Tab-separated table of C-alpha atoms in Angstrom:
chain	number	residue	atom	x	y	z
A	1	MET	CA	29.788	-57.099	84.311
A	2	ALA	CA	29.821	-57.865	87.980
A	3	SER	CA	30.905	-56.666	91.373
A	4	VAL	CA	33.879	-58.281	93.093
A	5	SER	CA	34.174	-58.736	96.809
A	6	VAL	CA	37.197	-59.864	98.732
A	7	GLU	CA	36.443	-60.847	102.322
A	8	ALA	CA	39.063	-61.598	104.994
A	9	VAL	CA	41.332	-63.163	102.371
A	10	ARG	CA	44.653	-64.613	103.510
A	11	LYS	CA	47.509	-66.284	101.679
A	12	THR	CA	50.048	-68.513	103.330
A	13	TYR	CA	53.011	-70.358	101.859
A	14	GLY	CA	53.730	-73.013	104.488
A	15	ALA	CA	54.240	-71.144	107.733
A	16	LEU	CA	54.754	-67.810	105.997
A	17	GLU	CA	51.711	-65.594	105.729
A	18	VAL	CA	52.029	-62.995	102.969
A	19	ILE	CA	48.491	-61.592	102.920
A	20	HIS	CA	46.990	-60.935	106.330
A	21	GLY	CA	43.254	-60.699	105.869
A	22	ILE	CA	42.116	-58.279	103.207
A	23	ASP	CA	38.633	-56.836	102.654
A	24	ILE	CA	37.812	-54.956	99.475
A	25	ALA	CA	34.362	-54.403	97.980
A	26	ILE	CA	34.367	-53.390	94.314
A	27	PRO	CA	31.043	-52.286	92.849
A	28	ASP	CA	30.015	-53.164	89.319
A	29	GLY	CA	31.841	-51.157	86.638
A	30	GLU	CA	34.473	-49.611	88.891
A	31	PHE	CA	38.146	-49.255	87.965
A	32	VAL	CA	40.139	-50.153	91.065
A	33	VAL	CA	43.918	-49.885	91.278
A	34	LEU	CA	45.918	-51.957	93.758
A	35	VAL	CA	49.114	-50.083	94.459
A	36	GLY	CA	52.048	-50.660	96.769
A	37	PRO	CA	55.785	-51.301	96.823
A	38	SER	CA	57.309	-54.564	95.556
A	39	GLY	CA	56.422	-57.536	97.698
A	40	CYS	CA	53.325	-55.998	99.293
A	41	GLY	CA	51.125	-58.820	98.006
A	42	LYS	CA	49.196	-56.934	95.339
A	43	SER	CA	50.063	-59.300	92.471
A	44	THR	CA	49.393	-62.323	94.660
A	45	LEU	CA	45.964	-60.949	95.519
A	46	LEU	CA	45.222	-60.392	91.820
A	47	ARG	CA	46.324	-63.926	90.965
A	48	MET	CA	44.041	-65.202	93.721
A	49	ILE	CA	41.116	-63.328	92.174
A	50	ALA	CA	42.109	-64.819	88.807
A	51	GLY	CA	42.292	-68.298	90.277
A	52	LEU	CA	45.983	-68.807	89.489
A	53	GLU	CA	46.806	-68.957	93.222
A	54	ALA	CA	44.827	-70.884	95.800
A	55	ILE	CA	43.042	-68.903	98.527
A	56	SER	CA	44.300	-69.955	101.970
A	57	ALA	CA	41.421	-68.394	103.915
A	58	GLY	CA	38.534	-66.033	103.313
A	59	THR	CA	36.105	-65.633	100.433
A	60	ILE	CA	36.274	-64.080	96.985
A	61	ARG	CA	33.006	-63.407	95.199
A	62	ILE	CA	32.475	-62.379	91.593
A	63	GLY	CA	28.895	-61.210	91.228
A	64	ASP	CA	26.973	-63.385	93.684
A	65	THR	CA	29.098	-66.475	93.169
A	66	VAL	CA	31.772	-67.581	95.603
A	67	VAL	CA	34.675	-68.429	93.292
A	68	ASN	CA	37.147	-69.941	95.798
A	69	GLU	CA	36.883	-73.407	94.256
A	70	ILE	CA	36.041	-72.407	90.685
A	71	PRO	CA	38.862	-72.840	88.111
A	72	PRO	CA	40.076	-69.720	86.285
A	73	LYS	CA	38.367	-70.535	83.003
A	74	ASP	CA	34.940	-70.644	84.630
A	75	ARG	CA	35.304	-67.391	86.575
A	76	ASP	CA	34.473	-65.308	83.510
A	77	ILE	CA	37.517	-63.064	83.883
A	78	ALA	CA	40.264	-61.991	81.520
A	79	MET	CA	43.786	-61.075	82.525
A	80	VAL	CA	46.475	-58.925	80.931
A	81	PHE	CA	49.997	-59.900	81.967
A	82	GLN	CA	53.055	-57.747	82.520
A	83	ASN	CA	55.118	-59.417	79.802
A	84	TYR	CA	52.081	-59.774	77.512
A	85	ALA	CA	52.211	-63.611	77.518
A	86	LEU	CA	51.165	-63.679	73.867
A	87	TYR	CA	51.500	-67.050	72.194
A	88	PRO	CA	54.526	-66.521	69.908
A	89	HIS	CA	53.604	-69.226	67.400
A	90	MET	CA	50.184	-67.769	66.669
A	91	THR	CA	49.207	-64.719	64.645
A	92	VAL	CA	47.459	-61.783	66.280
A	93	ARG	CA	44.140	-63.142	64.990
A	94	GLU	CA	44.813	-66.604	66.458
A	95	ASN	CA	46.037	-65.135	69.727
A	96	MET	CA	42.875	-63.112	70.150
A	97	GLY	CA	40.565	-65.930	69.094
A	98	PHE	CA	42.308	-68.678	71.089
A	99	SER	CA	40.021	-68.570	74.122
A	100	LEU	CA	36.889	-68.654	71.960
A	101	LYS	CA	38.292	-71.529	69.930
A	102	LEU	CA	38.916	-73.508	73.126
A	103	ARG	CA	35.320	-72.841	74.086
A	104	LYS	CA	34.299	-74.296	70.733
A	105	ALA	CA	32.686	-71.115	69.495
A	106	GLU	CA	31.689	-71.068	65.844
A	107	GLN	CA	34.293	-69.697	63.454
A	108	ALA	CA	31.908	-66.958	62.301
A	109	VAL	CA	31.407	-65.782	65.877
A	110	ILE	CA	35.152	-65.845	66.524
A	111	ASN	CA	35.852	-63.800	63.393
A	112	GLU	CA	33.223	-61.256	64.278
A	113	ARG	CA	34.417	-60.785	67.876
A	114	VAL	CA	38.077	-60.589	66.859
A	115	GLN	CA	37.227	-58.027	64.165
A	116	LYS	CA	35.301	-55.934	66.642
A	117	ALA	CA	38.040	-56.004	69.287
A	118	ALA	CA	40.679	-55.235	66.650
A	119	GLN	CA	38.640	-52.259	65.535
A	120	ILE	CA	38.338	-50.888	69.083
A	121	LEU	CA	42.104	-51.188	69.558
A	122	GLY	CA	43.186	-50.169	66.051
A	123	LEU	CA	44.739	-53.576	65.348
A	124	THR	CA	42.861	-54.422	62.144
A	125	PRO	CA	45.872	-54.034	59.775
A	126	LEU	CA	48.031	-56.195	62.065
A	127	LEU	CA	45.763	-59.219	62.438
A	128	ASP	CA	47.917	-61.560	60.362
A	129	ARG	CA	51.243	-60.647	61.917
A	130	TYR	CA	53.132	-62.650	64.514
A	131	PRO	CA	53.946	-61.125	67.920
A	132	LYS	CA	57.636	-60.766	66.997
A	133	GLN	CA	56.651	-58.449	64.138
A	134	LEU	CA	54.960	-55.966	66.481
A	135	SER	CA	56.235	-53.070	68.577
A	136	GLY	CA	55.904	-53.066	72.354
A	137	GLY	CA	52.784	-50.922	72.373
A	138	GLN	CA	51.133	-53.044	69.694
A	139	ARG	CA	51.862	-56.223	71.640
A	140	GLN	CA	50.339	-54.687	74.729
A	141	ARG	CA	47.267	-53.833	72.695
A	142	VAL	CA	47.010	-57.420	71.411
A	143	ALA	CA	47.173	-58.615	75.017
A	144	MET	CA	44.245	-56.341	75.790
A	145	GLY	CA	42.428	-57.482	72.656
A	146	ARG	CA	42.744	-61.051	73.851
A	147	ALA	CA	40.959	-59.977	77.026
A	148	ILE	CA	38.267	-57.962	75.232
A	149	VAL	CA	37.094	-60.718	72.843
A	150	ARG	CA	36.069	-62.772	75.844
A	151	ASN	CA	33.673	-60.033	76.928
A	152	PRO	CA	34.344	-61.007	80.544
A	153	GLN	CA	32.719	-59.892	83.803
A	154	VAL	CA	36.013	-58.584	85.141
A	155	PHE	CA	39.309	-57.408	83.643
A	156	LEU	CA	42.455	-58.064	85.639
A	157	PHE	CA	45.614	-56.134	84.780
A	158	ASP	CA	48.969	-57.188	86.263
A	159	GLU	CA	51.358	-54.230	85.814
A	160	PRO	CA	50.603	-54.136	82.088
A	161	LEU	CA	52.615	-50.999	81.346
A	162	SER	CA	55.846	-51.700	83.245
A	163	ASN	CA	57.646	-52.926	80.135
A	164	LEU	CA	56.886	-49.920	77.959
A	165	ASP	CA	59.005	-46.808	77.619
A	166	ALA	CA	57.925	-43.674	79.446
A	167	LYS	CA	56.174	-41.968	76.559
A	168	LEU	CA	54.252	-45.045	75.451
A	169	ARG	CA	53.260	-45.742	79.034
A	170	VAL	CA	51.547	-42.372	79.323
A	171	GLN	CA	49.774	-42.960	76.016
A	172	MET	CA	48.610	-46.493	76.899
A	173	ARG	CA	47.474	-45.252	80.315
A	174	THR	CA	45.043	-42.902	78.623
A	175	GLU	CA	43.992	-45.619	76.174
A	176	ILE	CA	43.172	-48.095	78.937
A	177	LYS	CA	41.186	-45.453	80.780
A	178	ALA	CA	39.266	-44.516	77.630
A	179	LEU	CA	38.639	-48.196	76.948
A	180	HIS	CA	37.197	-48.630	80.426
A	181	GLN	CA	34.910	-45.652	79.942
A	182	GLN	CA	33.724	-47.226	76.707
A	183	LEU	CA	33.248	-50.815	77.911
A	184	LYS	CA	32.482	-50.084	81.590
A	185	THR	CA	33.730	-53.512	82.630
A	186	THR	CA	34.744	-53.892	86.261
A	187	SER	CA	38.552	-53.686	86.288
A	188	ILE	CA	41.239	-54.454	88.826
A	189	TYR	CA	44.625	-53.028	87.952
A	190	VAL	CA	47.878	-53.734	89.780
A	191	THR	CA	50.790	-51.310	89.641
A	192	HIS	CA	53.657	-50.058	91.768
A	193	ASP	CA	53.540	-46.673	90.087
A	194	GLN	CA	51.533	-44.205	92.149
A	195	ILE	CA	51.125	-41.799	89.209
A	196	GLU	CA	49.479	-44.586	87.191
A	197	ALA	CA	47.242	-45.288	90.170
A	198	MET	CA	46.309	-41.629	90.644
A	199	THR	CA	45.535	-40.988	86.983
A	200	MET	CA	43.586	-44.159	86.174
A	201	ALA	CA	41.688	-45.217	89.265
A	202	ASP	CA	38.134	-44.598	90.350
A	203	ARG	CA	39.371	-45.862	93.690
A	204	ILE	CA	42.839	-46.793	94.903
A	205	VAL	CA	43.709	-49.558	97.344
A	206	VAL	CA	47.094	-48.868	98.945
A	207	MET	CA	48.733	-52.097	100.117
A	208	HIS	CA	51.815	-52.592	102.254
A	209	ASP	CA	53.245	-55.808	103.728
A	210	GLY	CA	50.121	-57.833	102.990
A	211	ILE	CA	47.571	-55.475	104.505
A	212	VAL	CA	45.401	-52.670	103.133
A	213	GLU	CA	46.610	-49.301	104.391
A	214	GLN	CA	43.815	-47.207	102.920
A	215	ILE	CA	41.077	-47.341	100.278
A	216	GLY	CA	39.757	-44.191	98.658
A	217	THR	CA	39.500	-42.023	95.580
A	218	PRO	CA	42.808	-40.610	94.340
A	219	LEU	CA	42.117	-37.167	95.786
A	220	GLU	CA	40.945	-38.547	99.129
A	221	LEU	CA	44.270	-40.330	99.503
A	222	TYR	CA	46.158	-37.223	98.465
A	223	ASP	CA	44.227	-34.819	100.709
A	224	ASN	CA	43.628	-37.068	103.711
A	225	PRO	CA	46.222	-39.841	103.941
A	226	ALA	CA	45.276	-42.160	106.810
A	227	ASN	CA	48.837	-42.741	107.911
A	228	LEU	CA	52.499	-41.990	107.273
A	229	PHE	CA	52.869	-44.792	104.728
A	230	VAL	CA	50.073	-43.562	102.479
A	231	ALA	CA	51.253	-39.963	102.842
A	232	GLY	CA	54.752	-40.938	101.755
A	233	PHE	CA	53.619	-43.224	98.956
A	234	ILE	CA	51.121	-40.958	97.207
A	235	GLY	CA	52.436	-37.769	95.624
A	236	SER	CA	55.552	-36.929	93.645
A	237	PRO	CA	57.930	-35.453	94.723
A	238	ALA	CA	57.165	-37.089	98.071
A	239	ILE	CA	55.644	-35.208	100.989
A	240	ASN	CA	58.067	-33.546	103.422
A	241	LEU	CA	57.943	-35.295	106.796
A	242	ILE	CA	59.605	-33.691	109.809
A	243	ARG	CA	59.611	-35.102	113.344
A	244	GLY	CA	58.902	-32.855	116.292
A	245	VAL	CA	56.924	-32.232	119.446
A	246	LEU	CA	53.441	-30.708	119.332
A	247	ARG	CA	53.124	-27.491	121.324
A	248	ARG	CA	49.813	-25.872	122.199
A	249	SER	CA	49.553	-22.574	123.963
A	250	GLY	CA	46.318	-20.602	123.921
A	251	ASN	CA	45.324	-20.052	120.315
A	252	ARG	CA	48.781	-20.768	119.029
A	253	ASN	CA	49.875	-24.240	117.948
A	254	TRP	CA	53.178	-25.297	116.478
A	255	VAL	CA	55.542	-28.239	116.158
A	256	ALA	CA	58.985	-27.788	117.715
A	257	THR	CA	61.749	-29.774	115.988
A	258	GLU	CA	64.908	-31.014	117.674
A	259	ALA	CA	66.934	-28.449	115.768
A	260	GLY	CA	64.878	-25.687	117.349
A	261	ILE	CA	62.711	-24.740	114.403
A	262	ASP	CA	59.029	-23.958	115.043
A	263	LEU	CA	56.775	-25.327	112.313
A	264	PRO	CA	53.524	-23.360	112.131
A	265	LEU	CA	50.084	-24.958	112.550
A	266	GLY	CA	46.559	-23.618	112.116
A	267	GLU	CA	44.372	-22.576	115.045
A	268	VAL	CA	42.427	-25.806	115.117
A	269	THR	CA	44.567	-28.867	115.473
A	270	ALA	CA	44.436	-32.404	116.804
A	271	GLY	CA	46.721	-33.933	119.385
A	272	ARG	CA	47.857	-32.886	122.841
A	273	ASP	CA	50.626	-30.631	124.049
A	274	GLY	CA	53.933	-32.497	124.262
A	275	GLN	CA	52.927	-35.310	121.909
A	276	GLU	CA	55.597	-36.684	119.578
A	277	VAL	CA	54.361	-36.060	116.043
A	278	VAL	CA	55.440	-36.054	112.403
A	279	TYR	CA	54.670	-32.855	110.535
A	280	GLY	CA	53.810	-33.396	106.883
A	281	ILE	CA	53.607	-30.781	104.155
A	282	ARG	CA	53.538	-31.507	100.425
A	283	PRO	CA	56.150	-29.700	98.299
A	284	GLU	CA	53.434	-27.932	96.304
A	285	HIS	CA	51.933	-26.449	99.483
A	286	LEU	CA	54.998	-24.408	100.328
A	287	THR	CA	55.194	-20.832	99.070
A	288	PRO	CA	58.321	-18.707	98.907
A	289	SER	CA	57.981	-15.560	101.000
A	290	ASN	CA	60.000	-12.533	101.968
A	291	GLY	CA	61.224	-12.650	105.521
A	292	SER	CA	58.542	-14.715	107.254
A	293	GLY	CA	58.357	-18.493	107.112
A	294	LEU	CA	60.891	-21.263	107.472
A	295	PRO	CA	64.471	-20.274	106.664
A	296	VAL	CA	66.012	-22.835	104.309
A	297	LYS	CA	69.241	-23.081	102.342
A	298	VAL	CA	68.772	-23.993	98.673
A	299	GLU	CA	70.808	-27.058	97.657
A	300	VAL	CA	69.572	-28.313	94.292
A	301	VAL	CA	67.287	-26.657	91.755
A	302	GLU	CA	65.529	-28.779	89.124
A	303	PRO	CA	63.584	-26.869	86.473
A	304	THR	CA	61.062	-29.102	84.688
A	305	GLY	CA	59.589	-26.339	82.558
A	306	ALA	CA	56.135	-26.188	84.072
A	307	ASN	CA	57.387	-26.349	87.646
A	308	THR	CA	60.628	-25.810	89.480
A	309	PHE	CA	61.656	-28.360	92.131
A	310	VAL	CA	63.792	-26.887	94.866
A	311	TYR	CA	65.565	-29.163	97.345
A	312	ALA	CA	66.700	-27.262	100.394
A	313	GLU	CA	68.052	-27.807	103.881
A	314	LEU	CA	66.062	-26.864	106.955
A	315	SER	CA	68.451	-27.176	109.916
A	316	GLY	CA	69.659	-30.632	109.001
A	317	ALA	CA	66.431	-31.917	107.454
A	318	GLN	CA	65.904	-31.977	103.708
A	319	ILE	CA	62.820	-30.241	102.439
A	320	CYS	CA	61.475	-30.036	98.915
A	321	GLY	CA	59.344	-27.345	97.370
A	322	VAL	CA	57.582	-27.214	94.008
A	323	PHE	CA	56.867	-23.794	92.581
A	324	SER	CA	55.126	-22.816	89.397
A	325	GLU	CA	56.648	-19.328	89.212
A	326	ARG	CA	60.115	-19.153	87.720
A	327	GLN	CA	62.087	-17.377	90.373
A	328	GLY	CA	65.840	-17.199	90.260
A	329	PHE	CA	66.628	-19.842	92.853
A	330	THR	CA	70.381	-20.315	93.207
A	331	PRO	CA	72.071	-23.132	95.101
A	332	GLY	CA	73.576	-21.894	98.340
A	333	SER	CA	71.211	-18.952	98.739
A	334	MET	CA	68.750	-18.557	101.609
A	335	LEU	CA	65.016	-18.756	101.064
A	336	HIS	CA	61.937	-18.481	103.267
A	337	LEU	CA	59.127	-20.974	102.809
A	338	LEU	CA	55.609	-20.536	104.133
A	339	PRO	CA	53.504	-23.712	104.567
A	340	GLN	CA	49.802	-23.420	103.694
A	341	LEU	CA	48.373	-24.064	107.148
A	342	ASP	CA	45.190	-25.801	105.978
A	343	ARG	CA	47.314	-28.293	104.006
A	344	VAL	CA	49.479	-29.461	106.909
A	345	HIS	CA	49.146	-33.123	107.932
A	346	LEU	CA	49.930	-34.286	111.459
A	347	PHE	CA	50.728	-37.902	112.274
A	348	ASP	CA	51.378	-39.643	115.559
A	349	ALA	CA	55.108	-40.422	115.580
A	350	GLU	CA	54.600	-43.762	117.332
A	351	THR	CA	51.652	-45.323	115.505
A	352	GLY	CA	52.049	-43.432	112.212
A	353	GLN	CA	48.307	-42.734	112.208
A	354	ARG	CA	46.878	-39.401	111.138
A	355	LEU	CA	45.769	-37.096	113.943
A	356	VAL	CA	42.261	-35.824	113.347
A	357	ALA	CA	41.022	-32.641	114.979
B	1	MET	CA	63.264	-66.048	82.272
B	2	LEU	CA	62.120	-69.265	80.594
B	3	THR	CA	60.238	-70.584	83.632
B	4	ASN	CA	58.703	-67.174	84.175
B	5	SER	CA	57.488	-67.024	80.589
B	6	LEU	CA	56.201	-70.572	80.679
B	7	MET	CA	54.319	-69.736	83.872
B	8	ASN	CA	52.784	-66.678	82.266
B	9	TRP	CA	51.821	-68.622	79.161
B	10	SER	CA	50.335	-71.335	81.332
B	11	GLY	CA	48.417	-68.743	83.343
B	12	ALA	CA	47.148	-67.035	80.208
B	13	ALA	CA	46.145	-70.357	78.658
B	14	LYS	CA	44.438	-71.476	81.873
B	15	ILE	CA	42.337	-68.323	81.931
B	16	ASP	CA	41.662	-68.765	78.216
B	17	GLY	CA	40.177	-72.123	79.121
B	18	ALA	CA	42.800	-74.736	78.274
B	19	ASN	CA	43.339	-77.813	80.452
B	20	SER	CA	46.840	-79.075	81.273
B	21	PHE	CA	46.953	-81.452	78.326
B	22	ARG	CA	45.972	-78.727	75.876
B	23	ILE	CA	48.427	-76.264	77.421
B	24	ILE	CA	51.228	-78.719	76.666
B	25	ARG	CA	49.975	-79.645	73.194
B	26	LEU	CA	48.917	-76.196	71.948
B	27	ILE	CA	51.369	-73.899	73.771
B	28	HIS	CA	54.413	-75.609	75.271
B	29	LEU	CA	55.113	-78.172	72.552
B	30	PRO	CA	55.054	-75.716	69.616
B	31	LEU	CA	57.280	-73.364	71.598
B	32	MET	CA	59.742	-76.125	72.371
B	33	MET	CA	60.015	-77.271	68.751
B	34	PRO	CA	63.248	-75.356	67.973
B	35	ALA	CA	64.922	-76.794	71.071
B	36	LEU	CA	63.692	-80.301	70.290
B	37	MET	CA	65.004	-79.924	66.726
B	38	ALA	CA	68.398	-78.864	68.026
B	39	ILE	CA	68.642	-81.813	70.398
B	40	GLY	CA	67.508	-84.162	67.639
B	41	ALA	CA	70.120	-82.845	65.236
B	42	TYR	CA	72.921	-83.213	67.780
B	43	ALA	CA	71.864	-86.727	68.634
B	44	LEU	CA	71.773	-87.695	64.968
B	45	LEU	CA	75.160	-86.137	64.183
B	46	LEU	CA	76.818	-87.737	67.204
B	47	SER	CA	75.456	-91.166	66.350
B	48	ALA	CA	76.555	-90.713	62.727
B	49	ASP	CA	80.113	-90.367	63.921
B	50	ARG	CA	80.118	-93.446	66.140
B	51	GLU	CA	77.606	-95.901	64.876
B	52	ILE	CA	77.278	-95.622	61.120
B	53	THR	CA	79.712	-98.186	59.808
B	54	PRO	CA	81.092	-96.425	56.717
B	55	ALA	CA	82.404	-93.587	58.881
B	56	ALA	CA	83.927	-96.043	61.309
B	57	ALA	CA	85.388	-98.013	58.403
B	58	LEU	CA	87.445	-94.981	57.413
B	59	ARG	CA	89.675	-95.691	60.371
B	60	LEU	CA	90.678	-99.014	58.826
B	61	PHE	CA	92.717	-97.102	56.242
B	62	LEU	CA	94.929	-95.747	58.997
B	63	THR	CA	96.102	-99.140	60.177
B	64	THR	CA	98.337	-99.927	57.207
B	65	ASP	CA	101.857	-98.567	56.921
B	66	ASP	CA	101.352	-96.798	53.606
B	67	THR	CA	98.105	-94.920	54.169
B	68	PRO	CA	96.398	-94.109	50.853
B	69	PHE	CA	95.701	-90.468	51.681
B	70	ASN	CA	93.969	-89.714	48.394
B	71	VAL	CA	91.428	-92.514	48.941
B	72	LEU	CA	91.047	-91.571	52.587
B	73	MET	CA	90.263	-87.955	51.786
B	74	ALA	CA	87.890	-88.755	48.944
B	75	THR	CA	85.873	-91.215	51.038
B	76	GLY	CA	85.938	-88.840	54.004
B	77	ALA	CA	84.556	-86.005	51.915
B	78	ILE	CA	81.737	-88.172	50.583
B	79	TYR	CA	80.806	-89.485	53.992
B	80	ALA	CA	80.818	-85.967	55.416
B	81	LEU	CA	78.019	-84.971	53.061
B	82	PRO	CA	74.996	-86.602	54.797
B	83	PRO	CA	75.712	-85.131	58.255
B	84	ALA	CA	76.344	-81.739	56.657
B	85	ALA	CA	73.031	-81.945	54.843
B	86	VAL	CA	71.258	-82.901	58.048
B	87	TYR	CA	72.944	-80.002	59.819
B	88	TYR	CA	71.832	-77.417	57.289
B	89	ILE	CA	68.261	-78.701	57.155
B	90	PHE	CA	67.892	-78.687	60.914
B	91	LYS	CA	69.584	-75.323	61.230
B	92	ARG	CA	66.740	-73.749	59.289
B	93	CYS	CA	64.244	-75.219	61.754
B	94	MET	CA	66.293	-74.098	64.715
B	95	VAL	CA	66.647	-70.438	63.799
B	96	ARG	CA	62.967	-70.201	62.959
B	97	ALA	CA	62.475	-69.702	66.699
B	98	HIS	CA	59.680	-67.530	67.910
B	99	GLY	CA	60.408	-64.284	69.652
B	100	GLY	CA	58.813	-61.125	70.771
B	101	ALA	CA	55.667	-62.357	72.408
B	102	VAL	CA	56.968	-61.828	75.879
B	103	ARG	CA	59.366	-59.348	77.227
B	104	SER	CA	61.688	-60.296	80.016
């Protein structure tokens, strides 16, 4: 096991720069998730750590070694690919033992390691099958087994669950997390799915357009998003964001929207009177109330069983609420919503940065 | 899809510790076998039609005024056998293609 550090790393393709100087320090044994929308550079960064892409500038260290010029096979890493990349003409046993065979390990050692990995992953009865004879989840497990037999310093995962169906994805998510708790190998996991990131990560790195927007534990990102992008990306259904002007008068603070609605704020708040801001409140931090609160018109009601999602209109803006009580919400009816004041986020409308009191 | 898969296989093999030569010999070549077989079979069948003299000689029968159709058909049937045999042998190799190790 080893720490990984990424220092001022850039990637350019000709004149086009896709990664604009990234710094991430990953301590030994941590499970870090790189998350962001398509094209944000997260996979490229992972492939640079793996050694499959050249590093244009900056330094990547694994343990104490600078690996910039070291070929992938000598970096002591293992990678799990999105489409498994199993070798189709080899059995599960051969697939898992391939890297050891190339390293000229003794057959007895190979057998022992493959057996052990197969046992951890529950693949023992499938060792003599070919990839085409396996289900999607089993193939994914073989891909992980291939990584485990190497006993590497670092595991790299490139969207390993994107090809599985929803139910299997949830199951494999838990399996990978349990596996990490068992092996405690430093892991870097790339995904575009924020739920995967939230549930699996020790720490999340949110990337956007080749830069790091924020690094933190899942709950830090959820409770204190550094900017509008992170606020909008983390959380499902997405946070409600409403533009307005900050008003401060004595003890009372509020945000006035263009449509003439006053959004309530707590007594202590950041920002100055008259500043253009974006008011953010997560759907789960709205409570239905009688009479007081924001008047909204219910448009769509989505019962999920545990929760009810209510999409409503607040003077032209759409607002979403998530409620655990089963109230009889009917489309077209009026409803009052009360934001929990200590859960309101304020962002500068121009820079998108969070305003801190 | 093919280039993407080949890239992923190459990446996986590189991390597993194979050099370029071994990637081609141990990964790419075995995976290309069905395609190579298919091309080989086509080449053989095409050349059988043009180059192998007995097949070409069949045309000689057509030059005379009273074409002996019975002889023509009998010889034709016999000469059709080797290419057919080749076809069926190679077909078995071709459909034994590998699948399922990647998902696209």
